[in-house]
Amino acid sequence: MSDFIENEEFEEEDENYITLTDDDGNEVSFEVIGEVEYQERYFAVLLPFDEDDDGVVILEIMPSDDENGEFLSIDDDKLLYEVFDKFKSEYDGEYEFE
């Protein structure tokens, strides 16, 4: 899990793929592998296209004035693990987890 992405908007290339722009202006592409509702908040579970990164990125989906919404990083490690545990529970059988 990573927290390097903050306050970015995304361009929808395909409904399962997005490109986000980080605070430094770098574009990072992801596959959206799931969405989770947890404690009345919504989160996206993303798999980076970077082959060197074997983890997932979890970002909170925040509503905004535009149709795409906004993704925010999560600084609370406990919340990250709770969301990831819920994701694993909801997507059991679709993915293999270590």
PDB file of C-alpha atoms in Angstrom:
ATOM      1  CA  MET A   1       0.000   0.000   0.000  1.00  0.00           C
ATOM      2  CA  SER A   2       1.195   3.469  -0.722  1.00  0.00           C
ATOM      3  CA  ASP A   3       0.311   6.978   0.287  1.00  0.00           C
ATOM      4  CA  PHE A   4       2.184   8.992  -2.328  1.00  0.00           C
ATOM      5  CA  ILE A   5      -0.899  10.135  -4.216  1.00  0.00           C
ATOM      6  CA  GLU A   6      -2.965  13.013  -2.909  1.00  0.00           C
ATOM      7  CA  ASN A   7      -5.788  15.184  -4.167  1.00  0.00           C
ATOM      8  CA  GLU A   8      -5.656  14.116  -7.775  1.00  0.00           C
ATOM      9  CA  GLU A   9      -8.363  13.843 -10.346  1.00  0.00           C
ATOM     10  CA  PHE A  10      -8.416  11.067 -12.885  1.00  0.00           C
ATOM     11  CA  GLU A  11      -9.046  10.712 -16.552  1.00  0.00           C
ATOM     12  CA  GLU A  12     -11.186   7.733 -17.407  1.00  0.00           C
ATOM     13  CA  GLU A  13      -9.496   5.733 -20.177  1.00  0.00           C
ATOM     14  CA  ASP A  14     -11.571   2.607 -19.705  1.00  0.00           C
ATOM     15  CA  GLU A  15     -13.861   1.785 -16.851  1.00  0.00           C
ATOM     16  CA  ASN A  16     -11.188  -0.446 -15.238  1.00  0.00           C
ATOM     17  CA  TYR A  17      -8.122   1.700 -15.927  1.00  0.00           C
ATOM     18  CA  ILE A  18      -7.268   5.163 -14.715  1.00  0.00           C
ATOM     19  CA  THR A  19      -4.359   7.549 -14.852  1.00  0.00           C
ATOM     20  CA  LEU A  20      -3.792   9.783 -11.847  1.00  0.00           C
ATOM     21  CA  THR A  21      -1.520  12.779 -11.528  1.00  0.00           C
ATOM     22  CA  ASP A  22       0.453  13.037  -8.309  1.00  0.00           C
ATOM     23  CA  ASP A  23       1.455  16.248  -6.530  1.00  0.00           C
ATOM     24  CA  ASP A  24       4.712  16.361  -8.519  1.00  0.00           C
ATOM     25  CA  GLY A  25       2.869  16.248 -11.862  1.00  0.00           C
ATOM     26  CA  ASN A  26       3.802  12.625 -12.616  1.00  0.00           C
ATOM     27  CA  GLU A  27       1.149  10.474 -14.268  1.00  0.00           C
ATOM     28  CA  VAL A  28       0.661   7.025 -12.759  1.00  0.00           C
ATOM     29  CA  SER A  29      -1.601   4.392 -14.360  1.00  0.00           C
ATOM     30  CA  PHE A  30      -3.611   1.826 -12.443  1.00  0.00           C
ATOM     31  CA  GLU A  31      -6.080  -0.967 -12.949  1.00  0.00           C
ATOM     32  CA  VAL A  32      -9.095  -0.563 -10.674  1.00  0.00           C
ATOM     33  CA  ILE A  33      -9.495  -4.025  -9.157  1.00  0.00           C
ATOM     34  CA  GLY A  34     -12.274  -3.179  -6.729  1.00  0.00           C
ATOM     35  CA  GLU A  35     -14.275  -0.670  -4.784  1.00  0.00           C
ATOM     36  CA  VAL A  36     -15.195  -1.038  -1.130  1.00  0.00           C
ATOM     37  CA  GLU A  37     -17.688   0.733   1.085  1.00  0.00           C
ATOM     38  CA  TYR A  38     -16.451   0.904   4.654  1.00  0.00           C
ATOM     39  CA  GLN A  39     -17.894   2.986   7.506  1.00  0.00           C
ATOM     40  CA  GLU A  40     -20.058   4.945   5.048  1.00  0.00           C
ATOM     41  CA  ARG A  41     -16.977   5.921   3.009  1.00  0.00           C
ATOM     42  CA  TYR A  42     -15.907   4.643  -0.403  1.00  0.00           C
ATOM     43  CA  PHE A  43     -12.479   3.385  -1.388  1.00  0.00           C
ATOM     44  CA  ALA A  44     -10.831   2.269  -4.614  1.00  0.00           C
ATOM     45  CA  VAL A  45      -8.351  -0.599  -4.624  1.00  0.00           C
ATOM     46  CA  LEU A  46      -5.844  -0.038  -7.420  1.00  0.00           C
ATOM     47  CA  LEU A  47      -3.099  -2.150  -8.951  1.00  0.00           C
ATOM     48  CA  PRO A  48      -0.216  -0.060 -10.371  1.00  0.00           C
ATOM     49  CA  PHE A  49       0.932  -0.846 -13.912  1.00  0.00           C
ATOM     50  CA  ASP A  50       4.528  -0.582 -12.682  1.00  0.00           C
ATOM     51  CA  GLU A  51       5.837  -4.158 -12.760  1.00  0.00           C
ATOM     52  CA  ASP A  52       8.262  -3.425  -9.899  1.00  0.00           C
ATOM     53  CA  ASP A  53       5.364  -2.720  -7.545  1.00  0.00           C
ATOM     54  CA  ASP A  54       3.588  -5.877  -6.375  1.00  0.00           C
ATOM     55  CA  GLY A  55       1.269  -4.181  -3.880  1.00  0.00           C
ATOM     56  CA  VAL A  56      -2.038  -2.409  -4.168  1.00  0.00           C
ATOM     57  CA  VAL A  57      -2.871   1.230  -3.590  1.00  0.00           C
ATOM     58  CA  ILE A  58      -6.005   2.126  -1.650  1.00  0.00           C
ATOM     59  CA  LEU A  59      -7.423   5.616  -2.077  1.00  0.00           C
ATOM     60  CA  GLU A  60     -10.575   7.178  -0.710  1.00  0.00           C
ATOM     61  CA  ILE A  61     -13.082   8.235  -3.348  1.00  0.00           C
ATOM     62  CA  MET A  62     -14.402  11.691  -2.552  1.00  0.00           C
ATOM     63  CA  PRO A  63     -17.362  13.205  -4.363  1.00  0.00           C
ATOM     64  CA  SER A  64     -16.635  16.413  -6.218  1.00  0.00           C
ATOM     65  CA  ASP A  65     -18.353  18.811  -8.562  1.00  0.00           C
ATOM     66  CA  ASP A  66     -17.140  16.967 -11.644  1.00  0.00           C
ATOM     67  CA  GLU A  67     -18.422  13.536 -12.610  1.00  0.00           C
ATOM     68  CA  ASN A  68     -15.140  11.742 -11.903  1.00  0.00           C
ATOM     69  CA  GLY A  69     -14.716  12.524  -8.244  1.00  0.00           C
ATOM     70  CA  GLU A  70     -11.407  12.881  -6.496  1.00  0.00           C
ATOM     71  CA  PHE A  71      -9.049  10.346  -4.936  1.00  0.00           C
ATOM     72  CA  LEU A  72      -7.352  11.051  -1.625  1.00  0.00           C
ATOM     73  CA  SER A  73      -4.524   9.177   0.044  1.00  0.00           C
ATOM     74  CA  ILE A  74      -5.134   7.591   3.439  1.00  0.00           C
ATOM     75  CA  ASP A  75      -2.664   8.380   6.206  1.00  0.00           C
ATOM     76  CA  ASP A  76      -4.254   6.104   8.815  1.00  0.00           C
ATOM     77  CA  ASP A  77      -2.550   2.681   8.608  1.00  0.00           C
ATOM     78  CA  LYS A  78      -5.249   1.056  10.721  1.00  0.00           C
ATOM     79  CA  LEU A  79      -7.943   2.263   8.317  1.00  0.00           C
ATOM     80  CA  LEU A  80      -5.900   1.031   5.328  1.00  0.00           C
ATOM     81  CA  TYR A  81      -5.673  -2.475   6.768  1.00  0.00           C
ATOM     82  CA  GLU A  82      -9.352  -2.514   7.709  1.00  0.00           C
ATOM     83  CA  VAL A  83     -10.352  -1.493   4.167  1.00  0.00           C
ATOM     84  CA  PHE A  84      -7.963  -4.047   2.673  1.00  0.00           C
ATOM     85  CA  ASP A  85      -9.385  -6.790   4.914  1.00  0.00           C
ATOM     86  CA  LYS A  86     -12.900  -5.875   3.771  1.00  0.00           C
ATOM     87  CA  PHE A  87     -11.717  -5.918   0.134  1.00  0.00           C
ATOM     88  CA  LYS A  88     -10.203  -9.391   0.621  1.00  0.00           C
ATOM     89  CA  SER A  89     -13.444 -10.610   2.173  1.00  0.00           C
ATOM     90  CA  GLU A  90     -15.637  -9.178  -0.603  1.00  0.00           C
ATOM     91  CA  TYR A  91     -13.385 -10.329  -3.442  1.00  0.00           C
ATOM     92  CA  ASP A  92     -12.494 -13.754  -2.032  1.00  0.00           C
ATOM     93  CA  GLY A  93     -12.003 -16.182  -4.906  1.00  0.00           C
ATOM     94  CA  GLU A  94     -11.348 -13.454  -7.493  1.00  0.00           C
ATOM     95  CA  TYR A  95      -7.770 -12.746  -6.393  1.00  0.00           C
ATOM     96  CA  GLU A  96      -5.043 -14.647  -4.587  1.00  0.00           C
ATOM     97  CA  PHE A  97      -3.709 -12.869  -1.513  1.00  0.00           C
ATOM     98  CA  GLU A  98      -0.387 -13.445   0.226  1.00  0.00           C
TER      99      GLU A  98
END
